[in-house]
mmCIF file with all atom_site columns, C-alpha atoms and ligand atoms in Angstrom:
data_model
loop_
_atom_site.group_PDB
_atom_site.id
_atom_site.type_symbol
_atom_site.label_atom_id
_atom_site.label_alt_id
_atom_site.label_comp_id
_atom_site.label_asym_id
_atom_site.label_entity_id
_atom_site.label_seq_id
_atom_site.pdbx_PDB_ins_code
_atom_site.Cartn_x
_atom_site.Cartn_y
_atom_site.Cartn_z
_atom_site.occupancy
_atom_site.B_iso_or_equiv
_atom_site.pdbx_formal_charge
_atom_site.auth_seq_id
_atom_site.auth_comp_id
_atom_site.auth_asym_id
_atom_site.auth_atom_id
_atom_site.pdbx_PDB_model_num
ATOM   1   C  CA  . UNK A 1 1   ? 114.760 91.253 39.291 1.00 84.00 ? 1   UNK A CA  1
ATOM   2   C  CA  . UNK A 1 2   ? 117.799 88.982 38.949 1.00 90.00 ? 2   UNK A CA  1
ATOM   3   C  CA  . UNK A 1 3   ? 117.698 85.316 40.025 1.00 91.00 ? 3   UNK A CA  1
ATOM   4   C  CA  . UNK A 1 4   ? 120.007 86.209 42.877 1.00 91.00 ? 4   UNK A CA  1
ATOM   5   C  CA  . UNK A 1 5   ? 117.689 88.982 44.101 1.00 92.00 ? 5   UNK A CA  1
ATOM   6   C  CA  . UNK A 1 6   ? 114.669 86.671 43.825 1.00 91.00 ? 6   UNK A CA  1
ATOM   7   C  CA  . UNK A 1 7   ? 116.475 84.056 45.877 1.00 92.00 ? 7   UNK A CA  1
ATOM   8   C  CA  . UNK A 1 8   ? 117.428 86.665 48.482 1.00 92.00 ? 8   UNK A CA  1
ATOM   9   C  CA  . UNK A 1 9   ? 113.839 87.869 48.727 1.00 92.00 ? 9   UNK A CA  1
ATOM   10  C  CA  . UNK A 1 10  ? 112.500 84.329 49.142 1.00 92.00 ? 10  UNK A CA  1
ATOM   11  C  CA  . UNK A 1 11  ? 115.054 83.593 51.848 1.00 91.00 ? 11  UNK A CA  1
ATOM   12  C  CA  . UNK A 1 12  ? 114.230 86.823 53.675 1.00 92.00 ? 12  UNK A CA  1
ATOM   13  C  CA  . UNK A 1 13  ? 110.524 85.993 53.644 1.00 92.00 ? 13  UNK A CA  1
ATOM   14  C  CA  . UNK A 1 14  ? 111.290 82.537 54.986 1.00 92.00 ? 14  UNK A CA  1
ATOM   15  C  CA  . UNK A 1 15  ? 113.547 83.937 57.695 1.00 90.00 ? 15  UNK A CA  1
ATOM   16  C  CA  . UNK A 1 16  ? 110.775 86.289 58.814 1.00 92.00 ? 16  UNK A CA  1
ATOM   17  C  CA  . UNK A 1 17  ? 108.358 83.374 59.101 1.00 90.00 ? 17  UNK A CA  1
ATOM   18  C  CA  . UNK A 1 18  ? 110.844 81.300 61.081 1.00 90.00 ? 18  UNK A CA  1
ATOM   19  C  CA  . UNK A 1 19  ? 111.711 84.247 63.341 1.00 90.00 ? 19  UNK A CA  1
ATOM   20  C  CA  . UNK A 1 20  ? 108.017 84.794 64.006 1.00 90.00 ? 20  UNK A CA  1
ATOM   21  C  CA  . UNK A 1 21  ? 107.545 81.165 65.002 1.00 88.00 ? 21  UNK A CA  1
ATOM   22  C  CA  . UNK A 1 22  ? 110.641 81.285 67.219 1.00 89.00 ? 22  UNK A CA  1
ATOM   23  C  CA  . UNK A 1 23  ? 109.250 84.420 68.921 1.00 88.00 ? 23  UNK A CA  1
ATOM   24  C  CA  . UNK A 1 24  ? 105.967 82.598 69.550 1.00 87.00 ? 24  UNK A CA  1
ATOM   25  C  CA  . UNK A 1 25  ? 107.658 79.630 71.274 1.00 86.00 ? 25  UNK A CA  1
ATOM   26  C  CA  . UNK A 1 26  ? 108.101 81.173 74.695 1.00 86.00 ? 26  UNK A CA  1
ATOM   27  C  CA  . UNK A 1 27  ? 107.074 78.400 77.062 1.00 89.00 ? 27  UNK A CA  1
ATOM   28  C  CA  . UNK A 1 28  ? 109.872 76.732 79.016 1.00 91.00 ? 28  UNK A CA  1
ATOM   29  C  CA  . UNK A 1 29  ? 109.285 73.265 80.421 1.00 96.00 ? 29  UNK A CA  1
ATOM   30  C  CA  . UNK A 1 30  ? 110.424 69.691 80.015 1.00 98.00 ? 30  UNK A CA  1
ATOM   31  C  CA  . UNK A 1 31  ? 108.825 67.645 77.257 1.00 98.00 ? 31  UNK A CA  1
ATOM   32  C  CA  . UNK A 1 32  ? 107.785 64.055 76.669 1.00 98.00 ? 32  UNK A CA  1
ATOM   33  C  CA  . UNK A 1 33  ? 109.293 62.610 73.496 1.00 98.00 ? 33  UNK A CA  1
ATOM   34  C  CA  . UNK A 1 34  ? 108.171 59.320 71.950 1.00 98.00 ? 34  UNK A CA  1
ATOM   35  C  CA  . UNK A 1 35  ? 110.308 57.598 69.311 1.00 98.00 ? 35  UNK A CA  1
ATOM   36  C  CA  . UNK A 1 36  ? 108.358 54.661 67.931 1.00 98.00 ? 36  UNK A CA  1
ATOM   37  C  CA  . UNK A 1 37  ? 107.876 52.711 64.682 1.00 98.00 ? 37  UNK A CA  1
ATOM   38  C  CA  . UNK A 1 38  ? 109.528 49.704 63.051 1.00 97.00 ? 38  UNK A CA  1
ATOM   39  C  CA  . UNK A 1 39  ? 112.615 51.359 61.587 1.00 97.00 ? 39  UNK A CA  1
ATOM   40  C  CA  . UNK A 1 40  ? 116.118 51.495 63.046 1.00 97.00 ? 40  UNK A CA  1
ATOM   41  C  CA  . UNK A 1 41  ? 117.030 54.575 65.051 1.00 97.00 ? 41  UNK A CA  1
ATOM   42  C  CA  . UNK A 1 42  ? 114.777 54.703 68.111 1.00 98.00 ? 42  UNK A CA  1
ATOM   43  C  CA  . UNK A 1 43  ? 117.225 53.801 70.857 1.00 96.00 ? 43  UNK A CA  1
ATOM   44  C  CA  . UNK A 1 44  ? 120.101 55.593 69.143 1.00 97.00 ? 44  UNK A CA  1
ATOM   45  C  CA  . UNK A 1 45  ? 117.944 58.725 69.152 1.00 98.00 ? 45  UNK A CA  1
ATOM   46  C  CA  . UNK A 1 46  ? 117.149 58.314 72.856 1.00 98.00 ? 46  UNK A CA  1
ATOM   47  C  CA  . UNK A 1 47  ? 120.792 57.812 73.755 1.00 98.00 ? 47  UNK A CA  1
ATOM   48  C  CA  . UNK A 1 48  ? 121.737 60.733 71.521 1.00 98.00 ? 48  UNK A CA  1
ATOM   49  C  CA  . UNK A 1 49  ? 119.479 62.943 73.635 1.00 98.00 ? 49  UNK A CA  1
ATOM   50  C  CA  . UNK A 1 50  ? 121.043 61.623 76.841 1.00 98.00 ? 50  UNK A CA  1
ATOM   51  C  CA  . UNK A 1 51  ? 124.534 62.309 75.429 1.00 98.00 ? 51  UNK A CA  1
ATOM   52  C  CA  . UNK A 1 52  ? 123.436 65.785 74.423 1.00 98.00 ? 52  UNK A CA  1
ATOM   53  C  CA  . UNK A 1 53  ? 122.146 66.513 77.928 1.00 98.00 ? 53  UNK A CA  1
ATOM   54  C  CA  . UNK A 1 54  ? 125.228 65.041 79.610 1.00 98.00 ? 54  UNK A CA  1
ATOM   55  C  CA  . UNK A 1 55  ? 127.419 67.132 77.314 1.00 97.00 ? 55  UNK A CA  1
ATOM   56  C  CA  . UNK A 1 56  ? 125.794 70.256 78.735 1.00 98.00 ? 56  UNK A CA  1
ATOM   57  C  CA  . UNK A 1 57  ? 126.428 69.058 82.274 1.00 98.00 ? 57  UNK A CA  1
ATOM   58  C  CA  . UNK A 1 58  ? 122.752 68.235 82.792 1.00 98.00 ? 58  UNK A CA  1
ATOM   59  C  CA  . UNK A 1 59  ? 121.718 65.167 84.765 1.00 98.00 ? 59  UNK A CA  1
ATOM   60  C  CA  . UNK A 1 60  ? 120.286 62.226 82.860 1.00 98.00 ? 60  UNK A CA  1
ATOM   61  C  CA  . UNK A 1 61  ? 119.247 58.717 83.892 1.00 98.00 ? 61  UNK A CA  1
ATOM   62  C  CA  . UNK A 1 62  ? 118.431 55.632 81.829 1.00 97.00 ? 62  UNK A CA  1
ATOM   63  C  CA  . UNK A 1 63  ? 116.194 52.625 82.369 1.00 97.00 ? 63  UNK A CA  1
ATOM   64  C  CA  . UNK A 1 64  ? 116.602 49.878 79.786 1.00 96.00 ? 64  UNK A CA  1
ATOM   65  C  CA  . UNK A 1 65  ? 113.599 47.603 79.630 1.00 94.00 ? 65  UNK A CA  1
ATOM   66  C  CA  . UNK A 1 66  ? 115.558 44.937 77.781 1.00 86.00 ? 66  UNK A CA  1
ATOM   67  C  CA  . UNK A 1 67  ? 115.969 41.301 78.583 1.00 75.00 ? 67  UNK A CA  1
ATOM   68  C  CA  . UNK A 1 68  ? 119.201 39.516 79.285 1.00 71.00 ? 68  UNK A CA  1
ATOM   69  C  CA  . UNK A 1 69  ? 122.704 40.886 79.526 1.00 73.00 ? 69  UNK A CA  1
ATOM   70  C  CA  . UNK A 1 70  ? 122.522 42.895 76.310 1.00 73.00 ? 70  UNK A CA  1
ATOM   71  C  CA  . UNK A 1 71  ? 125.882 44.499 75.513 1.00 81.00 ? 71  UNK A CA  1
ATOM   72  C  CA  . UNK A 1 72  ? 125.623 48.191 74.786 1.00 88.00 ? 72  UNK A CA  1
ATOM   73  C  CA  . UNK A 1 73  ? 128.375 50.631 73.773 1.00 93.00 ? 73  UNK A CA  1
ATOM   74  C  CA  . UNK A 1 74  ? 126.418 53.725 74.746 1.00 94.00 ? 74  UNK A CA  1
ATOM   75  C  CA  . UNK A 1 75  ? 125.856 52.400 78.265 1.00 93.00 ? 75  UNK A CA  1
ATOM   76  C  CA  . UNK A 1 76  ? 129.586 51.810 78.779 1.00 92.00 ? 76  UNK A CA  1
ATOM   77  C  CA  . UNK A 1 77  ? 130.330 55.342 77.576 1.00 96.00 ? 77  UNK A CA  1
ATOM   78  C  CA  . UNK A 1 78  ? 127.571 57.201 79.405 1.00 96.00 ? 78  UNK A CA  1
ATOM   79  C  CA  . UNK A 1 79  ? 128.213 55.421 82.717 1.00 95.00 ? 79  UNK A CA  1
ATOM   80  C  CA  . UNK A 1 80  ? 131.790 56.724 82.524 1.00 96.00 ? 80  UNK A CA  1
ATOM   81  C  CA  . UNK A 1 81  ? 130.441 60.274 82.609 1.00 97.00 ? 81  UNK A CA  1
ATOM   82  C  CA  . UNK A 1 82  ? 128.170 59.511 85.556 1.00 97.00 ? 82  UNK A CA  1
ATOM   83  C  CA  . UNK A 1 83  ? 124.822 58.688 83.919 1.00 98.00 ? 83  UNK A CA  1
ATOM   84  C  CA  . UNK A 1 84  ? 123.086 56.116 86.141 1.00 98.00 ? 84  UNK A CA  1
ATOM   85  C  CA  . UNK A 1 85  ? 121.524 53.080 84.443 1.00 96.00 ? 85  UNK A CA  1
ATOM   86  C  CA  . UNK A 1 86  ? 119.041 50.454 85.507 1.00 96.00 ? 86  UNK A CA  1
ATOM   87  C  CA  . UNK A 1 87  ? 119.021 47.454 83.180 1.00 94.00 ? 87  UNK A CA  1
ATOM   88  C  CA  . UNK A 1 88  ? 116.021 45.201 83.505 1.00 92.00 ? 88  UNK A CA  1
ATOM   89  C  CA  . UNK A 1 89  ? 117.991 42.024 82.832 1.00 83.00 ? 89  UNK A CA  1
ATOM   90  C  CA  . UNK A 1 90  ? 116.097 38.952 84.139 1.00 70.00 ? 90  UNK A CA  1
ATOM   91  C  CA  . UNK A 1 91  ? 118.719 36.491 82.943 1.00 59.00 ? 91  UNK A CA  1
ATOM   92  C  CA  . UNK A 1 92  ? 117.803 34.544 79.882 1.00 51.00 ? 92  UNK A CA  1
ATOM   93  C  CA  . UNK A 1 93  ? 114.053 34.703 79.872 1.00 52.00 ? 93  UNK A CA  1
ATOM   94  C  CA  . UNK A 1 94  ? 113.788 34.934 76.076 1.00 57.00 ? 94  UNK A CA  1
ATOM   95  C  CA  . UNK A 1 95  ? 114.716 31.271 76.337 1.00 57.00 ? 95  UNK A CA  1
ATOM   96  C  CA  . UNK A 1 96  ? 112.711 30.318 79.415 1.00 59.00 ? 96  UNK A CA  1
ATOM   97  C  CA  . UNK A 1 97  ? 109.686 32.590 78.772 1.00 69.00 ? 97  UNK A CA  1
ATOM   98  C  CA  . UNK A 1 98  ? 108.960 32.785 82.484 1.00 80.00 ? 98  UNK A CA  1
ATOM   99  C  CA  . UNK A 1 99  ? 106.226 35.374 82.793 1.00 84.00 ? 99  UNK A CA  1
ATOM   100 C  CA  . UNK A 1 100 ? 106.433 35.776 86.583 1.00 87.00 ? 100 UNK A CA  1
ATOM   101 C  CA  . UNK A 1 101 ? 110.180 36.452 86.427 1.00 86.00 ? 101 UNK A CA  1
ATOM   102 C  CA  . UNK A 1 102 ? 109.580 38.971 83.650 1.00 87.00 ? 102 UNK A CA  1
ATOM   103 C  CA  . UNK A 1 103 ? 106.877 40.791 85.591 1.00 91.00 ? 103 UNK A CA  1
ATOM   104 C  CA  . UNK A 1 104 ? 109.069 40.972 88.691 1.00 92.00 ? 104 UNK A CA  1
ATOM   105 C  CA  . UNK A 1 105 ? 111.969 42.386 86.689 1.00 92.00 ? 105 UNK A CA  1
ATOM   106 C  CA  . UNK A 1 106 ? 109.755 44.852 84.825 1.00 94.00 ? 106 UNK A CA  1
ATOM   107 C  CA  . UNK A 1 107 ? 108.174 45.999 88.099 1.00 95.00 ? 107 UNK A CA  1
ATOM   108 C  CA  . UNK A 1 108 ? 111.607 46.530 89.648 1.00 95.00 ? 108 UNK A CA  1
ATOM   109 C  CA  . UNK A 1 109 ? 112.798 48.531 86.614 1.00 96.00 ? 109 UNK A CA  1
ATOM   110 C  CA  . UNK A 1 110 ? 109.624 50.635 86.690 1.00 98.00 ? 110 UNK A CA  1
ATOM   111 C  CA  . UNK A 1 111 ? 110.097 51.294 90.447 1.00 98.00 ? 111 UNK A CA  1
ATOM   112 C  CA  . UNK A 1 112 ? 113.548 52.729 89.659 1.00 98.00 ? 112 UNK A CA  1
ATOM   113 C  CA  . UNK A 1 113 ? 112.101 54.729 86.763 1.00 98.00 ? 113 UNK A CA  1
ATOM   114 C  CA  . UNK A 1 114 ? 109.524 56.204 89.162 1.00 98.00 ? 114 UNK A CA  1
ATOM   115 C  CA  . UNK A 1 115 ? 112.250 57.342 91.556 1.00 98.00 ? 115 UNK A CA  1
ATOM   116 C  CA  . UNK A 1 116 ? 113.926 59.278 88.732 1.00 98.00 ? 116 UNK A CA  1
ATOM   117 C  CA  . UNK A 1 117 ? 110.584 60.532 87.382 1.00 98.00 ? 117 UNK A CA  1
ATOM   118 C  CA  . UNK A 1 118 ? 109.946 62.057 90.809 1.00 98.00 ? 118 UNK A CA  1
ATOM   119 C  CA  . UNK A 1 119 ? 113.382 63.622 91.171 1.00 98.00 ? 119 UNK A CA  1
ATOM   120 C  CA  . UNK A 1 120 ? 113.536 67.262 90.032 1.00 98.00 ? 120 UNK A CA  1
ATOM   121 C  CA  . UNK A 1 121 ? 117.354 67.130 89.967 1.00 98.00 ? 121 UNK A CA  1
ATOM   122 C  CA  . UNK A 1 122 ? 117.190 64.752 86.962 1.00 98.00 ? 122 UNK A CA  1
ATOM   123 C  CA  . UNK A 1 123 ? 116.817 66.734 83.734 1.00 98.00 ? 123 UNK A CA  1
ATOM   124 C  CA  . UNK A 1 124 ? 116.359 63.877 81.258 1.00 98.00 ? 124 UNK A CA  1
ATOM   125 C  CA  . UNK A 1 125 ? 115.065 60.329 81.759 1.00 98.00 ? 125 UNK A CA  1
ATOM   126 C  CA  . UNK A 1 126 ? 115.320 57.747 78.980 1.00 98.00 ? 126 UNK A CA  1
ATOM   127 C  CA  . UNK A 1 127 ? 112.855 54.843 79.185 1.00 98.00 ? 127 UNK A CA  1
ATOM   128 C  CA  . UNK A 1 128 ? 114.357 52.631 76.500 1.00 97.00 ? 128 UNK A CA  1
ATOM   129 C  CA  . UNK A 1 129 ? 112.018 49.901 75.145 1.00 96.00 ? 129 UNK A CA  1
ATOM   130 C  CA  . UNK A 1 130 ? 109.340 50.581 77.771 1.00 97.00 ? 130 UNK A CA  1
ATOM   131 C  CA  . UNK A 1 131 ? 106.602 50.229 75.120 1.00 97.00 ? 131 UNK A CA  1
ATOM   132 C  CA  . UNK A 1 132 ? 106.900 46.415 75.230 1.00 94.00 ? 132 UNK A CA  1
ATOM   133 C  CA  . UNK A 1 133 ? 106.251 46.401 78.982 1.00 95.00 ? 133 UNK A CA  1
ATOM   134 C  CA  . UNK A 1 134 ? 102.928 48.098 78.278 1.00 97.00 ? 134 UNK A CA  1
ATOM   135 C  CA  . UNK A 1 135 ? 102.138 45.825 75.322 1.00 95.00 ? 135 UNK A CA  1
ATOM   136 C  CA  . UNK A 1 136 ? 102.655 42.744 77.520 1.00 93.00 ? 136 UNK A CA  1
ATOM   137 C  CA  . UNK A 1 137 ? 100.906 44.475 80.455 1.00 95.00 ? 137 UNK A CA  1
ATOM   138 C  CA  . UNK A 1 138 ? 103.952 43.814 82.661 1.00 94.00 ? 138 UNK A CA  1
ATOM   139 C  CA  . UNK A 1 139 ? 103.519 47.293 84.146 1.00 96.00 ? 139 UNK A CA  1
ATOM   140 C  CA  . UNK A 1 140 ? 100.362 49.287 84.763 1.00 98.00 ? 140 UNK A CA  1
ATOM   141 C  CA  . UNK A 1 141 ? 99.444  51.761 82.014 1.00 98.00 ? 141 UNK A CA  1
ATOM   142 C  CA  . UNK A 1 142 ? 97.524  54.139 84.317 1.00 98.00 ? 142 UNK A CA  1
ATOM   143 C  CA  . UNK A 1 143 ? 100.476 54.281 86.702 1.00 98.00 ? 143 UNK A CA  1
ATOM   144 C  CA  . UNK A 1 144 ? 102.835 55.077 83.805 1.00 98.00 ? 144 UNK A CA  1
ATOM   145 C  CA  . UNK A 1 145 ? 100.566 57.837 82.469 1.00 98.00 ? 145 UNK A CA  1
ATOM   146 C  CA  . UNK A 1 146 ? 100.038 59.361 85.912 1.00 98.00 ? 146 UNK A CA  1
ATOM   147 C  CA  . UNK A 1 147 ? 103.741 59.257 86.755 1.00 98.00 ? 147 UNK A CA  1
ATOM   148 C  CA  . UNK A 1 148 ? 104.695 60.845 83.429 1.00 98.00 ? 148 UNK A CA  1
ATOM   149 C  CA  . UNK A 1 149 ? 102.100 63.588 83.871 1.00 98.00 ? 149 UNK A CA  1
ATOM   150 C  CA  . UNK A 1 150 ? 103.162 64.373 87.433 1.00 98.00 ? 150 UNK A CA  1
ATOM   151 C  CA  . UNK A 1 151 ? 106.894 64.428 86.781 1.00 98.00 ? 151 UNK A CA  1
ATOM   152 C  CA  . UNK A 1 152 ? 108.901 67.568 87.642 1.00 98.00 ? 152 UNK A CA  1
ATOM   153 C  CA  . UNK A 1 153 ? 107.935 70.395 85.296 1.00 98.00 ? 153 UNK A CA  1
ATOM   154 C  CA  . UNK A 1 154 ? 111.422 70.916 83.880 1.00 97.00 ? 154 UNK A CA  1
ATOM   155 C  CA  . UNK A 1 155 ? 112.175 67.239 83.367 1.00 98.00 ? 155 UNK A CA  1
ATOM   156 C  CA  . UNK A 1 156 ? 112.158 65.782 79.859 1.00 98.00 ? 156 UNK A CA  1
ATOM   157 C  CA  . UNK A 1 157 ? 111.511 62.113 79.148 1.00 98.00 ? 157 UNK A CA  1
ATOM   158 C  CA  . UNK A 1 158 ? 112.278 60.016 76.091 1.00 98.00 ? 158 UNK A CA  1
ATOM   159 C  CA  . UNK A 1 159 ? 110.233 56.865 75.515 1.00 98.00 ? 159 UNK A CA  1
ATOM   160 C  CA  . UNK A 1 160 ? 111.418 54.417 72.858 1.00 98.00 ? 160 UNK A CA  1
ATOM   161 C  CA  . UNK A 1 161 ? 110.100 51.170 71.420 1.00 97.00 ? 161 UNK A CA  1
ATOM   162 C  CA  . UNK A 1 162 ? 107.843 49.813 68.719 1.00 97.00 ? 162 UNK A CA  1
ATOM   163 C  CA  . UNK A 1 163 ? 104.059 50.078 68.822 1.00 97.00 ? 163 UNK A CA  1
ATOM   164 C  CA  . UNK A 1 164 ? 103.859 52.765 71.499 1.00 98.00 ? 164 UNK A CA  1
ATOM   165 C  CA  . UNK A 1 165 ? 100.538 52.724 73.356 1.00 98.00 ? 165 UNK A CA  1
ATOM   166 C  CA  . UNK A 1 166 ? 98.058  55.359 72.196 1.00 98.00 ? 166 UNK A CA  1
ATOM   167 C  CA  . UNK A 1 167 ? 97.654  56.786 75.696 1.00 98.00 ? 167 UNK A CA  1
ATOM   168 C  CA  . UNK A 1 168 ? 101.363 57.616 75.893 1.00 98.00 ? 168 UNK A CA  1
ATOM   169 C  CA  . UNK A 1 169 ? 101.298 59.189 72.427 1.00 98.00 ? 169 UNK A CA  1
ATOM   170 C  CA  . UNK A 1 170 ? 98.321  61.297 73.482 1.00 98.00 ? 170 UNK A CA  1
ATOM   171 C  CA  . UNK A 1 171 ? 100.177 62.908 76.401 1.00 98.00 ? 171 UNK A CA  1
ATOM   172 C  CA  . UNK A 1 172 ? 103.495 63.306 74.530 1.00 98.00 ? 172 UNK A CA  1
ATOM   173 C  CA  . UNK A 1 173 ? 104.738 66.651 73.206 1.00 98.00 ? 173 UNK A CA  1
ATOM   174 C  CA  . UNK A 1 174 ? 106.927 65.287 70.414 1.00 98.00 ? 174 UNK A CA  1
ATOM   175 C  CA  . UNK A 1 175 ? 106.250 62.002 68.641 1.00 98.00 ? 175 UNK A CA  1
ATOM   176 C  CA  . UNK A 1 176 ? 108.407 60.609 65.855 1.00 98.00 ? 176 UNK A CA  1
ATOM   177 C  CA  . UNK A 1 177 ? 107.652 57.427 64.012 1.00 98.00 ? 177 UNK A CA  1
ATOM   178 C  CA  . UNK A 1 178 ? 110.725 55.825 62.477 1.00 98.00 ? 178 UNK A CA  1
ATOM   179 C  CA  . UNK A 1 179 ? 109.624 54.041 59.330 1.00 98.00 ? 179 UNK A CA  1
ATOM   180 C  CA  . UNK A 1 180 ? 111.724 51.223 57.901 1.00 97.00 ? 180 UNK A CA  1
ATOM   181 C  CA  . UNK A 1 181 ? 112.530 51.555 54.207 1.00 97.00 ? 181 UNK A CA  1
ATOM   182 C  CA  . UNK A 1 182 ? 115.338 48.981 54.283 1.00 95.00 ? 182 UNK A CA  1
ATOM   183 C  CA  . UNK A 1 183 ? 117.316 47.181 56.953 1.00 94.00 ? 183 UNK A CA  1
ATOM   184 C  CA  . UNK A 1 184 ? 120.712 45.570 56.388 1.00 91.00 ? 184 UNK A CA  1
ATOM   185 C  CA  . UNK A 1 185 ? 119.616 42.540 58.420 1.00 91.00 ? 185 UNK A CA  1
ATOM   186 C  CA  . UNK A 1 186 ? 117.033 41.707 55.749 1.00 90.00 ? 186 UNK A CA  1
ATOM   187 C  CA  . UNK A 1 187 ? 119.895 41.497 53.241 1.00 91.00 ? 187 UNK A CA  1
ATOM   188 C  CA  . UNK A 1 188 ? 121.625 38.960 55.491 1.00 94.00 ? 188 UNK A CA  1
ATOM   189 C  CA  . UNK A 1 189 ? 124.093 41.375 57.111 1.00 93.00 ? 189 UNK A CA  1
ATOM   190 C  CA  . UNK A 1 190 ? 124.854 40.529 60.732 1.00 93.00 ? 190 UNK A CA  1
ATOM   191 C  CA  . UNK A 1 191 ? 124.078 42.971 63.542 1.00 92.00 ? 191 UNK A CA  1
ATOM   192 C  CA  . UNK A 1 192 ? 127.358 44.579 64.531 1.00 93.00 ? 192 UNK A CA  1
ATOM   193 C  CA  . UNK A 1 193 ? 129.170 46.169 67.429 1.00 94.00 ? 193 UNK A CA  1
ATOM   194 C  CA  . UNK A 1 194 ? 129.189 49.966 67.273 1.00 95.00 ? 194 UNK A CA  1
ATOM   195 C  CA  . UNK A 1 195 ? 126.272 50.028 64.840 1.00 94.00 ? 195 UNK A CA  1
ATOM   196 C  CA  . UNK A 1 196 ? 123.530 47.932 66.371 1.00 92.00 ? 196 UNK A CA  1
ATOM   197 C  CA  . UNK A 1 197 ? 124.606 47.861 70.018 1.00 92.00 ? 197 UNK A CA  1
HETATM 198 P  P1  . ATP B 2 .   ? 118.782 51.220 67.316 1.00 74.04 ? 201 ATP B P1  1
HETATM 199 O  O1  . ATP B 2 .   ? 119.154 50.731 68.697 1.00 74.04 ? 201 ATP B O1  1
HETATM 200 O  O2  . ATP B 2 .   ? 119.786 50.766 66.307 1.00 74.04 ? 201 ATP B O2  1
HETATM 201 O  O3  . ATP B 2 .   ? 118.449 52.667 67.275 1.00 74.04 ? 201 ATP B O3  1
HETATM 202 P  P2  . ATP B 2 .   ? 115.989 50.640 67.415 1.00 74.04 ? 201 ATP B P2  1
HETATM 203 O  O4  . ATP B 2 .   ? 116.005 51.007 68.839 1.00 74.04 ? 201 ATP B O4  1
HETATM 204 O  O5  . ATP B 2 .   ? 115.253 51.547 66.477 1.00 74.04 ? 201 ATP B O5  1
HETATM 205 O  O6  . ATP B 2 .   ? 117.466 50.423 66.895 1.00 74.04 ? 201 ATP B O6  1
HETATM 206 P  P3  . ATP B 2 .   ? 114.863 48.075 68.164 1.00 74.04 ? 201 ATP B P3  1
HETATM 207 O  O7  . ATP B 2 .   ? 113.499 47.695 67.731 1.00 74.04 ? 201 ATP B O7  1
HETATM 208 O  O8  . ATP B 2 .   ? 115.085 48.453 69.578 1.00 74.04 ? 201 ATP B O8  1
HETATM 209 O  O9  . ATP B 2 .   ? 115.375 49.219 67.162 1.00 74.04 ? 201 ATP B O9  1
HETATM 210 O  O10 . ATP B 2 .   ? 115.814 46.889 67.750 1.00 74.04 ? 201 ATP B O10 1
HETATM 211 C  C1  . ATP B 2 .   ? 117.120 46.774 68.221 1.00 74.04 ? 201 ATP B C1  1
HETATM 212 C  C2  . ATP B 2 .   ? 117.976 45.996 67.255 1.00 74.04 ? 201 ATP B C2  1
HETATM 213 O  O11 . ATP B 2 .   ? 117.251 45.526 66.122 1.00 74.04 ? 201 ATP B O11 1
HETATM 214 C  C3  . ATP B 2 .   ? 119.120 46.804 66.656 1.00 74.04 ? 201 ATP B C3  1
HETATM 215 O  O12 . ATP B 2 .   ? 120.210 45.942 66.517 1.00 74.04 ? 201 ATP B O12 1
HETATM 216 C  C4  . ATP B 2 .   ? 118.618 47.241 65.328 1.00 74.04 ? 201 ATP B C4  1
HETATM 217 O  O13 . ATP B 2 .   ? 119.633 47.437 64.347 1.00 74.04 ? 201 ATP B O13 1
HETATM 218 C  C5  . ATP B 2 .   ? 117.739 46.095 64.936 1.00 74.04 ? 201 ATP B C5  1
HETATM 219 N  N1  . ATP B 2 .   ? 116.619 46.589 64.105 1.00 74.04 ? 201 ATP B N1  1
HETATM 220 C  C6  . ATP B 2 .   ? 115.965 47.765 64.231 1.00 74.04 ? 201 ATP B C6  1
HETATM 221 N  N2  . ATP B 2 .   ? 115.033 47.908 63.276 1.00 74.04 ? 201 ATP B N2  1
HETATM 222 C  C7  . ATP B 2 .   ? 115.091 46.781 62.516 1.00 74.04 ? 201 ATP B C7  1
HETATM 223 C  C8  . ATP B 2 .   ? 114.397 46.315 61.345 1.00 74.04 ? 201 ATP B C8  1
HETATM 224 N  N3  . ATP B 2 .   ? 113.437 47.066 60.769 1.00 74.04 ? 201 ATP B N3  1
HETATM 225 N  N4  . ATP B 2 .   ? 114.745 45.097 60.843 1.00 74.04 ? 201 ATP B N4  1
HETATM 226 C  C9  . ATP B 2 .   ? 115.712 44.358 61.418 1.00 74.04 ? 201 ATP B C9  1
HETATM 227 N  N5  . ATP B 2 .   ? 116.401 44.735 62.523 1.00 74.04 ? 201 ATP B N5  1
HETATM 228 C  C10 . ATP B 2 .   ? 116.110 45.934 63.060 1.00 74.04 ? 201 ATP B C10 1
HETATM 229 MG MG1 . MG  B 3 .   ? 115.666 50.084 70.594 1.00 74.04 ? 202 MG  B MG1 1
#
């Protein structure tokens, strides 16, 4: 058999395997995706999913559990196409470290998240950086787990942030851990518009 024929045979066998697996994946429902780890690419992945959904005319909503008035190119773009955002904000608490203010802001952001996580008309919900709220215990883990589990059956959710809590990973359908091999910042390169925010 020629090299070309061998290659063709191998590819055919592979195609059959893939086709078989595709035929086996018949269930249709929303999924819970977790993008965690220390490498760059978690939030960009979450926003990529929201852009993908919006591009198909699906409804997506975003809660950003970030402090301060963080500029964000993807927010400016996605709001223009009607994706609602709730940004936690809280002013400049990285500087003041006021725990009560943080908890109030986190609770408010989570309340908005819950409204979207109960709304079957929303196809995709992004909970950007929510993992830190659980790490600091600013929001209740049991409430988060219960709300995620009871969300509308066709709704998908993306959770991003480092050190995702085990309980969230356990109930997720897809979990990716972004591992850092290198980061430009470590070589002294400044974070930049369009790349980092
Ligand atoms: P991105 O928003 O670029 O996808 P991310 O969501 O994976 O990043 P975060 O932990 O949310 O990462 O950090 C946000 C900011 O920190 C971004 O400006 C990002 O470039 C930067 N960053 C991410 N990972 C690292 C790292 N390993 N070292 C230094 N800076 C990082
Ligand atoms: Mg992020």
